[in-house]
Coordinates of C-alpha atoms in Angstrom, one line a residue:
M1314 CA -152.3 -113.3 -23.9
P1315 CA -149.1 -112.0 -22.3
S1316 CA -148.8 -112.3 -18.5
I1317 CA -146.4 -112.2 -15.6
S1318 CA -146.3 -115.2 -13.4
I1319 CA -144.9 -114.5 -9.9
Y1320 CA -147.2 -116.5 -7.6
P1321 CA -147.3 -118.1 -5.2
I1322 CA -145.7 -115.6 -3.0
D1323 CA -145.3 -116.8 0.6
P1324 CA -147.5 -114.6 2.8
V1325 CA -145.4 -115.6 5.8
A1326 CA -142.4 -113.3 6.3
F1327 CA -140.8 -115.6 8.9
S1328 CA -141.6 -118.0 11.7
I1329 CA -140.6 -118.2 15.3
G1330 CA -141.3 -121.7 16.4
F1331 CA -145.0 -122.3 15.7
I1332 CA -145.7 -118.6 15.4
E1333 CA -146.0 -117.3 11.9
I1334 CA -145.4 -113.6 11.2
K1335 CA -147.1 -112.6 8.0
W1336 CA -146.4 -109.7 5.6
Y1337 CA -149.9 -108.4 6.1
G1338 CA -149.4 -108.0 9.9
L1339 CA -146.0 -106.5 9.3
S1340 CA -147.6 -104.0 6.9
Y1341 CA -149.8 -102.7 9.8
V1342 CA -146.9 -102.5 12.2
G1343 CA -144.7 -100.8 9.6
G1344 CA -147.4 -98.3 8.6
L1345 CA -148.1 -97.4 12.2
L1346 CA -144.4 -97.1 13.2
F1347 CA -143.4 -95.1 10.1
G1348 CA -146.5 -92.9 10.7
W1349 CA -145.4 -92.4 14.3
F1350 CA -141.9 -91.3 13.2
Y1351 CA -143.3 -89.0 10.6
I1352 CA -145.7 -87.3 13.0
K1353 CA -142.9 -86.7 15.4
N1354 CA -140.9 -85.1 12.7
L1355 CA -143.9 -82.9 11.7
V1356 CA -144.7 -81.6 15.2
H1357 CA -141.0 -80.8 15.7
K1358 CA -141.0 -78.4 12.8
N1359 CA -142.6 -75.4 14.4
D1360 CA -142.2 -73.2 11.3
I1361 CA -144.8 -75.1 9.3
W1362 CA -147.6 -74.7 11.9
Q1363 CA -150.0 -71.9 12.7
N1364 CA -148.5 -69.7 15.5
S1365 CA -145.2 -71.5 15.0
M1366 CA -146.3 -74.4 17.3
G1367 CA -147.4 -77.9 16.6
P1368 CA -150.8 -79.1 17.9
F1369 CA -149.2 -81.1 20.7
P1370 CA -145.7 -81.7 22.2
P1371 CA -143.6 -84.3 20.4
S1372 CA -143.4 -86.4 23.6
K1373 CA -147.2 -86.9 23.3
T1374 CA -146.9 -88.7 19.9
D1375 CA -146.5 -92.0 21.7
D1376 CA -149.9 -91.6 23.3
L1377 CA -151.4 -90.7 20.0
L1378 CA -150.0 -93.9 18.5
V1379 CA -152.0 -96.0 21.0
Y1380 CA -155.2 -94.2 20.2
I1381 CA -154.6 -94.5 16.4
T1382 CA -153.7 -98.2 16.6
A1383 CA -157.0 -99.0 18.5
G1384 CA -158.9 -96.9 16.0
V1385 CA -157.4 -98.6 12.9
L1386 CA -157.9 -102.2 14.3
L1387 CA -161.4 -101.8 15.7
G1388 CA -162.7 -99.5 13.0
G1389 CA -161.1 -101.5 10.1
R1390 CA -162.5 -104.7 11.4
L1391 CA -166.0 -103.4 12.1
G1392 CA -166.0 -101.5 8.8
F1393 CA -165.4 -104.8 7.0
V1394 CA -168.1 -106.5 8.9
F1395 CA -170.8 -103.9 8.3
F1396 CA -169.8 -102.5 4.9
Y1397 CA -168.9 -105.7 3.1
E1398 CA -170.1 -108.9 4.8
P1399 CA -173.0 -108.0 7.1
S1400 CA -175.1 -111.0 6.2
Y1401 CA -172.3 -113.5 6.8
Y1402 CA -171.3 -112.0 10.2
Y1403 CA -175.0 -111.8 11.2
S1404 CA -175.1 -115.5 10.8
N1405 CA -171.6 -116.1 12.3
P1406 CA -171.2 -113.4 14.9
W1407 CA -168.2 -115.1 16.7
D1408 CA -166.2 -114.8 13.4
I1409 CA -166.1 -111.0 14.0
F1410 CA -163.3 -111.6 16.4
A1411 CA -161.4 -114.0 14.1
I1412 CA -159.2 -111.2 12.7
W1413 CA -156.4 -113.7 11.9
R1414 CA -158.5 -114.8 9.0
G1415 CA -158.3 -111.3 7.4
G1416 CA -161.0 -108.8 6.6
M1417 CA -160.3 -105.1 7.2
A1418 CA -161.9 -102.1 5.5
F1419 CA -160.1 -98.8 5.0
H1420 CA -163.2 -96.7 5.3
G1421 CA -164.1 -98.3 8.6
G1422 CA -160.5 -97.8 9.8
L1423 CA -160.8 -94.1 8.9
L1424 CA -163.9 -93.7 10.9
G1425 CA -162.2 -95.5 13.8
C1426 CA -159.2 -93.1 13.5
G1427 CA -161.5 -90.1 13.5
L1428 CA -163.1 -91.2 16.7
A1429 CA -159.7 -92.0 18.3
I1430 CA -158.3 -88.5 17.3
W1431 CA -161.4 -86.8 18.7
L1432 CA -161.0 -88.7 22.0
Y1433 CA -157.3 -88.0 22.2
T1434 CA -157.7 -84.2 21.6
Y1435 CA -160.7 -84.0 23.9
R1436 CA -159.0 -85.6 26.8
N1437 CA -155.8 -83.6 26.3
R1438 CA -157.4 -80.3 25.2
Y1439 CA -155.4 -80.2 21.9
N1440 CA -156.6 -78.6 18.7
L1441 CA -158.8 -81.1 16.9
L1442 CA -158.3 -79.9 13.3
S1443 CA -154.5 -79.5 13.5
T1444 CA -154.2 -83.0 15.1
M1445 CA -156.4 -84.4 12.3
D1446 CA -154.1 -82.7 9.8
V1447 CA -150.9 -84.2 11.1
C1448 CA -152.6 -87.7 11.1
A1449 CA -153.9 -87.2 7.6
A1450 CA -150.4 -86.4 6.4
T1451 CA -149.3 -89.9 7.5
V1452 CA -152.2 -92.1 6.3
P1453 CA -150.8 -92.6 2.8
I1454 CA -147.8 -94.3 4.4
G1455 CA -150.1 -97.0 5.9
L1456 CA -152.0 -97.3 2.6
L1457 CA -148.7 -97.9 0.7
F1458 CA -147.7 -100.7 3.1
G1459 CA -151.2 -102.2 3.2
R1460 CA -151.7 -102.3 -0.6
L1461 CA -148.3 -103.9 -1.1
A1462 CA -149.3 -106.6 1.5
N1463 CA -152.6 -107.2 -0.5
F1464 CA -150.4 -107.8 -3.6
V1465 CA -148.2 -110.3 -1.7
N1466 CA -151.4 -112.1 -0.5
G1467 CA -152.7 -112.1 -4.1
E1468 CA -156.0 -110.6 -2.9
L1469 CA -158.2 -107.7 -4.0
W1470 CA -157.1 -108.5 -7.6
G1471 CA -158.0 -106.5 -10.7
R1472 CA -160.2 -107.0 -13.6
P1473 CA -159.1 -109.1 -16.7
T1474 CA -156.7 -107.3 -19.0
D1475 CA -154.5 -108.0 -22.0
M1476 CA -151.9 -105.4 -21.0
P1477 CA -148.3 -106.8 -20.9
W1478 CA -148.1 -106.3 -17.2
G1479 CA -151.2 -108.4 -16.5
I1480 CA -150.7 -111.0 -13.8
I1481 CA -152.4 -114.3 -13.1
F1482 CA -153.7 -114.4 -9.6
P1483 CA -154.3 -118.1 -8.5
S1484 CA -156.9 -117.0 -5.9
A1485 CA -158.9 -115.3 -8.5
Q1486 CA -158.8 -118.4 -10.7
E1487 CA -160.1 -120.5 -7.8
Y1488 CA -162.8 -117.9 -6.8
H1489 CA -164.2 -117.5 -10.3
S1490 CA -163.6 -121.1 -11.5
N1491 CA -162.4 -120.0 -14.9
P1492 CA -161.5 -122.8 -17.3
Q1493 CA -158.5 -120.8 -18.5
P1494 CA -156.2 -118.5 -16.4
L1495 CA -157.0 -114.9 -16.9
T1496 CA -154.4 -112.1 -16.7
R1497 CA -155.6 -109.3 -14.5
H1498 CA -154.6 -105.8 -13.5
P1499 CA -152.4 -105.7 -10.5
S1500 CA -154.8 -103.2 -9.0
Q1501 CA -153.2 -103.5 -5.6
L1502 CA -150.0 -101.9 -7.0
Y1503 CA -152.1 -99.1 -8.7
E1504 CA -153.6 -98.3 -5.3
A1505 CA -150.2 -98.4 -3.6
A1506 CA -148.9 -96.0 -6.2
F1507 CA -151.9 -93.5 -6.3
E1508 CA -153.4 -93.8 -2.8
G1509 CA -150.1 -94.3 -1.1
L1510 CA -147.0 -92.8 -2.8
A1511 CA -148.6 -90.1 -5.0
L1512 CA -151.0 -88.9 -2.3
F1513 CA -148.2 -88.8 0.3
M1514 CA -146.1 -86.6 -1.9
I1515 CA -149.0 -84.2 -2.7
L1516 CA -149.7 -83.8 1.0
R1517 CA -146.0 -83.4 1.7
L1518 CA -145.8 -80.7 -0.9
L1519 CA -148.8 -78.9 0.6
S1520 CA -147.5 -79.1 4.2
H1521 CA -143.9 -78.1 3.5
N1522 CA -144.1 -75.8 0.5
Y1523 CA -147.6 -74.2 0.6
G1524 CA -148.2 -73.8 4.3
A1525 CA -151.2 -76.0 4.5
L1526 CA -150.7 -76.8 8.1
R1527 CA -151.1 -73.1 9.0
S1528 CA -154.8 -73.5 8.0
P1529 CA -156.3 -76.1 10.3
G1530 CA -158.4 -78.6 8.4
L1531 CA -156.9 -77.9 5.0
L1532 CA -154.6 -80.9 4.9
T1533 CA -157.4 -83.1 6.2
G1534 CA -159.6 -81.9 3.4
A1535 CA -156.9 -82.4 0.8
F1536 CA -156.4 -86.0 2.0
L1537 CA -160.1 -86.9 2.0
L1538 CA -160.5 -85.4 -1.5
G1539 CA -157.3 -87.0 -2.8
Y1540 CA -158.1 -90.4 -1.4
G1541 CA -161.7 -90.3 -2.6
I1542 CA -160.6 -89.5 -6.2
T1543 CA -157.6 -91.9 -6.4
R1544 CA -159.6 -94.8 -4.8
S1545 CA -162.5 -94.2 -7.2
F1546 CA -160.1 -94.2 -10.1
C1547 CA -158.4 -97.4 -9.0
E1548 CA -161.8 -99.1 -8.6
L1549 CA -162.1 -98.9 -12.4
F1550 CA -159.4 -101.6 -12.5
R1551 CA -160.4 -103.6 -9.5
E1552 CA -162.5 -106.8 -9.8
F1553 CA -166.2 -106.0 -9.8
D1554 CA -168.3 -107.6 -7.0
P1555 CA -171.7 -108.3 -8.5
E1556 CA -173.2 -109.5 -5.1
H1557 CA -172.7 -106.3 -3.2
I1558 CA -175.7 -104.0 -2.9
F1559 CA -173.7 -101.0 -4.2
S1560 CA -172.4 -102.7 -7.3
N1561 CA -174.8 -101.2 -9.8
Y1562 CA -174.8 -98.7 -12.6
G1563 CA -171.1 -98.7 -12.9
F1564 CA -170.5 -98.0 -9.2
T1565 CA -168.6 -100.2 -6.8
P1566 CA -168.7 -100.3 -3.0
G1567 CA -165.3 -98.5 -2.9
I1568 CA -166.6 -95.7 -5.1
V1569 CA -169.8 -95.3 -3.1
Y1570 CA -168.0 -95.2 0.2
S1571 CA -165.5 -92.6 -1.3
I1572 CA -168.2 -90.2 -2.4
P1573 CA -168.9 -88.9 1.1
M1574 CA -165.1 -88.5 1.6
I1575 CA -164.9 -86.3 -1.5
L1576 CA -167.7 -84.1 -0.3
L1577 CA -166.4 -83.9 3.2
G1578 CA -162.9 -83.1 1.8
L1579 CA -164.3 -80.2 -0.1
W1580 CA -166.1 -79.0 3.0
F1581 CA -163.0 -79.1 5.1
I1582 CA -161.0 -77.2 2.4
R1583 CA -163.7 -74.5 2.3
F1584 CA -164.0 -74.4 6.1
S1585 CA -160.2 -74.0 6.5
Q1586 CA -160.3 -71.0 4.3
T1587 CA -163.1 -69.3 6.3
R1588 CA -162.0 -70.0 9.8
I1589 CA -158.6 -69.5 11.4
T1590 CA -159.0 -71.6 14.5
V1591 CA -161.4 -74.1 16.0

């Protein structure tokens, strides 16, 4: 069976004394900083917004970054705890705080971000839907960085394949105790391409060429719908987790958690076309 052998890849980007800086941590920093820069760029372009004015002054983007960072970290961690490993953390509650061991969930991070954006707009009296739109436009940047970091770590691997780009993931070999190495789909790269790069370009096209930001809620709906579809598609290539409660009848946890996103995305799109302001 043809395969590509590239592991092990060192998950540590560099060290400062006894402190190790890992690619996974840098992916979060990079995603947040690039997102911050992109949001500043978007709110500066008054011509793409309703009433020719962004939802908040560019100078307030720094404050938004603080809220979003808290939402991503707290929501992502708690999402992993409750959506994927509730029984383990019920028995080992102190491990909830051991974030250096890994364990973050996108759907939890999304809920955390939603709460953070609501709090930010409520305290500053900004338009909620337009602020959600500008944040939605940047999320694929973080997804791109995060999925590339998953690939570097050799985690969240794909299902076995005989395609010529199949890769042997040593961690999958250890986890499944296979007598022979299995080549697997590099599903992390599929997700980086579809959930990250492709979705970013679609949202960019909608915001800059089709005036999506002039209809508050439209870009939020497009992101939720686009992510739900692309994530569900990529789940078809990702390793099946037979122990999870939602791994039945061809479904996976990622698909089940994405269904509400698809429905909510359709609602936001519909709502944005029937209401002008909120």
